[in-house]
Short mmCIF file of C-alpha atoms in Angstrom, two decimals:
data_model
loop_
_atom_site.label_atom_id
_atom_site.label_comp_id
_atom_site.label_asym_id
_atom_site.label_seq_id
_atom_site.Cartn_x
_atom_site.Cartn_y
_atom_site.Cartn_z
CA MET A 1 152.40 45.86 74.94
CA ALA A 2 155.97 46.23 73.70
CA ALA A 3 157.24 44.52 76.84
CA SER A 4 154.83 41.61 76.28
CA ASN A 5 155.96 41.23 72.68
CA ALA A 6 159.59 41.30 73.73
CA GLN A 7 158.93 38.66 76.39
CA GLY A 8 157.16 36.46 73.83
CA VAL A 9 160.07 36.78 71.42
CA ASN A 10 162.53 35.86 74.18
CA GLU A 11 160.48 32.79 75.11
CA LYS A 12 160.44 31.67 71.48
CA HIS A 13 164.22 32.11 71.29
CA ASP A 14 164.61 30.06 74.48
CA ILE A 15 162.48 27.27 73.00
CA VAL A 16 164.47 27.33 69.76
CA ASP A 17 167.76 27.30 71.67
CA ALA A 18 166.59 24.36 73.82
CA GLU A 19 165.52 22.40 70.74
CA ALA A 20 168.80 23.21 69.01
CA GLY A 21 170.74 22.08 72.07
CA GLY A 22 168.79 18.83 72.16
CA MET A 23 169.43 18.23 68.47
CA ARG A 24 173.15 18.89 68.93
CA LYS A 25 173.26 16.42 71.81
CA GLN A 26 171.46 13.79 69.72
CA ASN A 27 173.81 14.43 66.82
CA THR A 28 176.81 14.10 69.13
CA VAL A 29 175.62 10.74 70.49
CA ALA A 30 174.82 9.48 66.98
CA ALA A 31 178.23 10.60 65.73
CA LEU A 32 179.90 8.83 68.66
CA LEU A 33 178.09 5.54 68.04
CA ASN A 34 178.48 5.66 64.27
CA GLY A 35 182.16 6.51 64.42
CA GLU A 36 184.93 3.92 64.22
CA VAL A 37 187.33 3.24 67.07
CA ASP A 38 191.08 3.30 66.62
CA PRO A 39 192.34 -0.28 67.21
CA ALA A 40 195.63 1.16 68.46
CA HIS A 41 193.77 2.45 71.53
CA CYS A 42 191.88 -0.79 72.29
CA THR A 43 194.67 -2.42 74.30
CA GLY A 44 192.88 -2.23 77.66
CA ILE A 45 189.61 -3.68 76.39
CA LEU A 46 191.32 -6.47 74.45
CA ALA A 47 193.32 -7.35 77.56
CA ALA A 48 189.98 -7.54 79.39
CA PHE A 49 188.74 -9.88 76.64
CA CYS A 50 191.73 -12.16 77.30
CA PHE A 51 190.94 -11.97 81.01
CA MET A 52 187.38 -13.12 80.28
CA THR A 53 188.67 -16.05 78.22
CA GLY A 54 190.65 -17.32 81.18
CA PHE A 55 187.77 -16.49 83.51
CA ILE A 56 185.16 -18.50 81.56
CA ASP A 57 187.48 -21.38 80.67
CA ALA A 58 188.47 -21.94 84.30
CA ILE A 59 184.81 -22.42 85.26
CA SER A 60 184.04 -25.02 82.60
CA PHE A 61 187.33 -26.89 82.96
CA SER A 62 187.01 -27.11 86.73
CA ALA A 63 183.55 -28.65 86.38
CA VAL A 64 183.68 -30.87 83.29
CA PHE A 65 187.24 -30.63 81.88
CA VAL A 66 185.97 -28.86 78.76
CA TRP A 67 187.35 -25.56 77.50
CA CYS A 68 184.68 -23.14 76.30
CA GLY A 69 187.26 -21.25 74.25
CA PHE A 70 189.72 -24.00 73.27
CA GLN A 71 187.79 -25.61 70.44
CA THR A 72 190.85 -27.39 69.03
CA GLY A 73 190.83 -29.65 72.08
CA ASN A 74 187.07 -30.15 71.92
CA PHE A 75 187.25 -31.02 68.22
CA ILE A 76 189.99 -33.61 68.83
CA GLN A 77 187.97 -35.01 71.73
CA LEU A 78 185.03 -35.43 69.36
CA ALA A 79 187.25 -37.25 66.85
CA VAL A 80 188.50 -39.60 69.58
CA ALA A 81 184.93 -40.24 70.73
CA ILE A 82 183.82 -41.18 67.22
CA ALA A 83 186.81 -43.47 66.70
CA ARG A 84 186.09 -45.18 70.03
CA LEU A 85 182.62 -46.25 68.82
CA TRP A 86 184.21 -48.98 66.68
CA GLU A 87 186.45 -50.38 69.40
CA PRO A 88 185.43 -53.81 70.76
CA GLY A 89 183.72 -53.67 74.11
CA GLU A 90 183.15 -49.91 74.01
CA PRO A 91 179.59 -48.54 74.37
CA ARG A 92 177.94 -47.23 71.19
CA TYR A 93 177.29 -43.75 72.54
CA PHE A 94 179.19 -40.62 73.51
CA HIS A 95 180.34 -40.31 77.09
CA LYS A 96 179.12 -37.29 79.04
CA PRO A 97 182.38 -35.30 78.55
CA ASP A 98 182.19 -35.99 74.81
CA GLN A 99 178.63 -34.69 74.71
CA GLN A 100 179.70 -31.57 76.58
CA ALA A 101 182.63 -30.97 74.23
CA LEU A 102 180.30 -31.28 71.22
CA ALA A 103 177.78 -28.88 72.78
CA SER A 104 180.53 -26.36 73.48
CA LEU A 105 181.87 -26.62 69.92
CA ILE A 106 178.45 -26.04 68.35
CA ALA A 107 177.57 -23.15 70.68
CA PHE A 108 180.94 -21.46 70.18
CA ASN A 109 180.53 -21.48 66.41
CA ALA A 110 176.94 -20.26 66.75
CA GLY A 111 178.18 -17.31 68.81
CA ALA A 112 180.91 -16.57 66.28
CA PHE A 113 178.34 -16.73 63.47
CA ILE A 114 176.19 -14.15 65.26
CA GLY A 115 179.30 -11.99 65.32
CA ARG A 116 179.13 -11.75 61.52
CA ILE A 117 176.52 -9.05 62.07
CA GLY A 118 179.48 -6.77 62.62
CA ASP A 119 180.57 -7.26 59.01
CA HIS A 120 177.36 -5.59 57.87
CA VAL A 121 177.25 -2.88 60.54
CA GLY A 122 180.97 -2.13 60.49
CA ALA A 123 183.50 -4.23 62.39
CA LYS A 124 185.18 -1.19 63.96
CA ARG A 125 182.06 0.91 64.40
CA ARG A 126 181.41 1.78 68.02
CA SER A 127 177.71 0.88 67.85
CA TRP A 128 178.57 -2.68 66.86
CA LEU A 129 181.33 -3.04 69.46
CA VAL A 130 178.91 -1.92 72.17
CA GLY A 131 176.10 -4.07 70.75
CA GLY A 132 178.27 -7.15 70.27
CA SER A 133 179.64 -6.82 73.80
CA PHE A 134 176.05 -6.47 75.02
CA ILE A 135 175.15 -9.79 73.37
CA ALA A 136 178.17 -11.43 75.02
CA THR A 137 177.00 -9.96 78.34
CA LEU A 138 173.52 -11.43 77.85
CA PHE A 139 175.01 -14.85 77.07
CA THR A 140 177.15 -14.75 80.22
CA MET A 141 174.17 -13.65 82.31
CA ALA A 142 172.03 -16.44 80.83
CA ALA A 143 174.76 -18.93 81.75
CA ALA A 144 174.72 -17.63 85.33
CA VAL A 145 170.94 -17.97 85.57
CA ALA A 146 170.99 -21.47 84.06
CA MET A 147 173.69 -22.55 86.46
CA TYR A 148 171.78 -21.13 89.41
CA ARG A 149 168.66 -23.06 88.35
CA SER A 150 170.55 -26.28 87.60
CA GLY A 151 170.76 -27.54 91.17
CA GLN A 152 174.36 -28.66 90.54
CA ASP A 153 176.21 -25.61 91.83
CA VAL A 154 176.75 -26.95 95.35
CA ASP A 155 180.09 -28.48 94.34
CA PRO A 156 181.18 -26.90 91.02
CA ILE A 157 184.62 -28.55 90.99
CA ALA A 158 185.01 -32.08 89.61
CA SER A 159 187.39 -34.50 91.32
CA ASN A 160 188.30 -36.40 88.13
CA ARG A 161 187.32 -36.70 84.46
CA GLY A 162 185.08 -39.67 85.10
CA ASP A 163 182.97 -37.77 87.60
CA PRO A 164 181.99 -34.37 86.09
CA ALA A 165 180.30 -31.84 88.37
CA TRP A 166 177.72 -30.94 85.72
CA THR A 167 175.53 -33.64 84.23
CA ASN A 168 171.94 -32.43 83.76
CA ALA A 169 170.38 -30.58 80.83
CA THR A 170 170.39 -27.16 82.50
CA THR A 171 174.16 -27.28 82.96
CA PHE A 172 174.44 -28.07 79.24
CA VAL A 173 172.51 -24.86 78.58
CA ALA A 174 174.90 -22.94 80.83
CA LEU A 175 177.91 -24.45 79.06
CA CYS A 176 176.49 -23.49 75.67
CA PHE A 177 175.87 -19.88 76.70
CA MET A 178 179.40 -19.64 78.10
CA SER A 179 180.86 -20.95 74.85
CA ALA A 180 178.68 -18.66 72.72
CA SER A 181 179.84 -15.62 74.70
CA LEU A 182 183.44 -16.43 73.84
CA GLY A 183 182.53 -17.11 70.22
CA ILE A 184 181.14 -13.63 69.66
CA GLN A 185 183.98 -12.11 71.69
CA GLY A 186 186.50 -13.82 69.43
CA ILE A 187 185.09 -12.46 66.19
CA ILE A 188 184.81 -8.93 67.64
CA ALA A 189 188.50 -9.02 68.57
CA LYS A 190 189.58 -10.68 65.32
CA ARG A 191 188.02 -7.96 63.16
CA LEU A 192 190.02 -5.28 65.00
CA ASN A 193 193.20 -6.90 63.63
CA THR A 194 195.58 -6.30 66.53
CA GLN A 195 198.41 -8.22 68.19
CA PHE A 196 195.85 -9.77 70.54
CA GLY A 197 194.37 -11.83 67.70
CA THR A 198 191.06 -13.38 68.72
CA THR A 199 191.83 -12.96 72.47
CA ILE A 200 190.88 -16.64 72.79
CA VAL A 201 193.48 -18.88 71.12
CA LEU A 202 196.75 -18.17 72.91
CA THR A 203 198.72 -20.90 71.10
CA THR A 204 199.13 -18.62 68.09
CA ILE A 205 200.13 -15.75 70.38
CA TRP A 206 202.84 -17.88 72.00
CA VAL A 207 204.27 -18.89 68.61
CA GLU A 208 204.26 -15.30 67.37
CA LEU A 209 205.85 -14.13 70.63
CA MET A 210 208.71 -16.63 70.35
CA ALA A 211 209.23 -15.60 66.71
CA ASP A 212 209.12 -11.85 67.44
CA PRO A 213 212.37 -10.16 66.31
CA GLY A 214 212.16 -7.78 69.27
CA LEU A 215 211.69 -10.49 71.90
CA PHE A 216 214.96 -9.76 73.71
CA ARG A 217 215.05 -6.00 73.31
CA PHE A 218 214.41 -5.48 76.99
CA ARG A 219 215.39 -1.80 77.00
CA GLU A 220 212.93 -0.93 74.26
CA ARG A 221 209.18 -0.82 74.01
CA VAL A 222 208.28 -3.40 71.39
CA LYS A 223 204.55 -3.17 70.72
CA THR A 224 204.17 -6.58 69.10
CA ARG A 225 205.95 -8.33 71.96
CA ASP A 226 204.47 -6.32 74.80
CA HIS A 227 200.85 -6.66 73.67
CA ARG A 228 201.18 -10.43 73.33
CA LEU A 229 202.65 -10.64 76.81
CA ILE A 230 199.78 -8.52 78.13
CA GLY A 231 197.29 -10.88 76.48
CA ALA A 232 198.92 -14.00 77.94
CA GLY A 233 199.21 -12.43 81.38
CA SER A 234 195.58 -11.29 81.33
CA LEU A 235 194.36 -14.76 80.41
CA PHE A 236 196.39 -16.29 83.25
CA LEU A 237 195.03 -13.73 85.69
CA GLY A 238 191.47 -14.41 84.54
CA GLY A 239 191.84 -18.13 85.17
CA PHE A 240 193.41 -17.52 88.58
CA VAL A 241 190.70 -15.11 89.74
CA SER A 242 187.92 -17.33 88.40
CA ARG A 243 189.11 -20.46 90.19
CA ALA A 244 189.56 -18.51 93.44
CA LEU A 245 185.97 -17.22 93.18
CA LEU A 246 184.66 -20.62 92.14
CA ALA A 247 185.83 -22.22 95.37
CA LYS A 248 184.11 -19.50 97.41
CA ILE A 249 180.85 -18.56 95.67
CA GLY A 250 180.21 -21.33 93.15
CA ALA A 251 179.81 -21.26 89.37
CA ALA A 252 176.62 -19.17 89.29
CA GLY A 253 178.13 -16.45 91.47
CA THR A 254 181.37 -16.47 89.50
CA LEU A 255 179.45 -16.12 86.24
CA GLY A 256 177.55 -13.25 87.85
CA VAL A 257 180.87 -11.52 88.49
CA GLY A 258 181.82 -12.23 84.87
CA THR A 259 178.58 -10.59 83.74
CA GLY A 260 179.50 -7.48 85.69
CA ILE A 261 182.93 -7.37 84.06
CA ARG A 262 181.35 -7.68 80.62
CA ILE A 263 179.05 -4.74 81.42
CA LEU A 264 182.14 -2.66 82.22
CA ILE A 265 183.76 -3.76 78.95
CA MET A 266 180.61 -2.80 77.04
CA GLY A 267 180.65 0.70 78.52
CA ALA A 268 184.39 1.08 77.98
CA TRP A 269 183.93 1.09 74.19
CA LEU A 270 182.32 4.52 74.51
CA PHE A 271 185.60 5.98 75.76
CA VAL A 272 187.97 4.52 73.17
CA PRO A 273 189.30 7.32 70.93
CA GLY A 274 188.09 7.26 67.36
CA LYS A 275 190.12 7.40 64.19
CA LEU A 276 191.37 10.83 63.24
#
């Protein structure tokens, strides 16, 4: 009898210990997701963001000469298109590239607006960084699917501005999803407030790099200079890799690769050290 009672007590203790262990594990995961990352340790991920900017932009520019991330150019193109409507002999409608630039501009801002969710959750909170990157991943994946279904991925590289490779409605959908993915990426990076800026607009980075007091201190590690150079180099590499893939596997396949990279970025947020 005593042995049976002792065995019962031990089993109860085992159950309690198992439940306590499960609770501790849940609390650990919750603490990880609810904690804030240290922006000083986000260099690798932000460099990957810059890589994705070059990667996505190379696809859209090669096909329709529109930058999904360079909305200054798209906005000026829209202004030129509107001014052209009053010129004698010009058609009273937007040309296809103008329509694509407008679609990209609207979608980019829509993606950035979705990124405002982070202001309510916590811009540096790990749960938002993972969630926001997940949304960007979904947008990139949707662009890949739309491009695959478009029927215009046989030759994804345009020969000149007057003959874009993408012209049907499904390619417009793909272009919009690509732009939206960069929009939400930009606001995620901007809220971290690092030398990488938005990871999208490199013009500001170039100006700040040229104005950096430590630009020519080659024997020293200058964080402000080095991080900007990393961002510019990553963007260049992204464009190079994207165009190389585009010529081999088409836009849909290249966007599929981009989706895989975004999944890796999403998971990488879990390993960024938190604030002490």
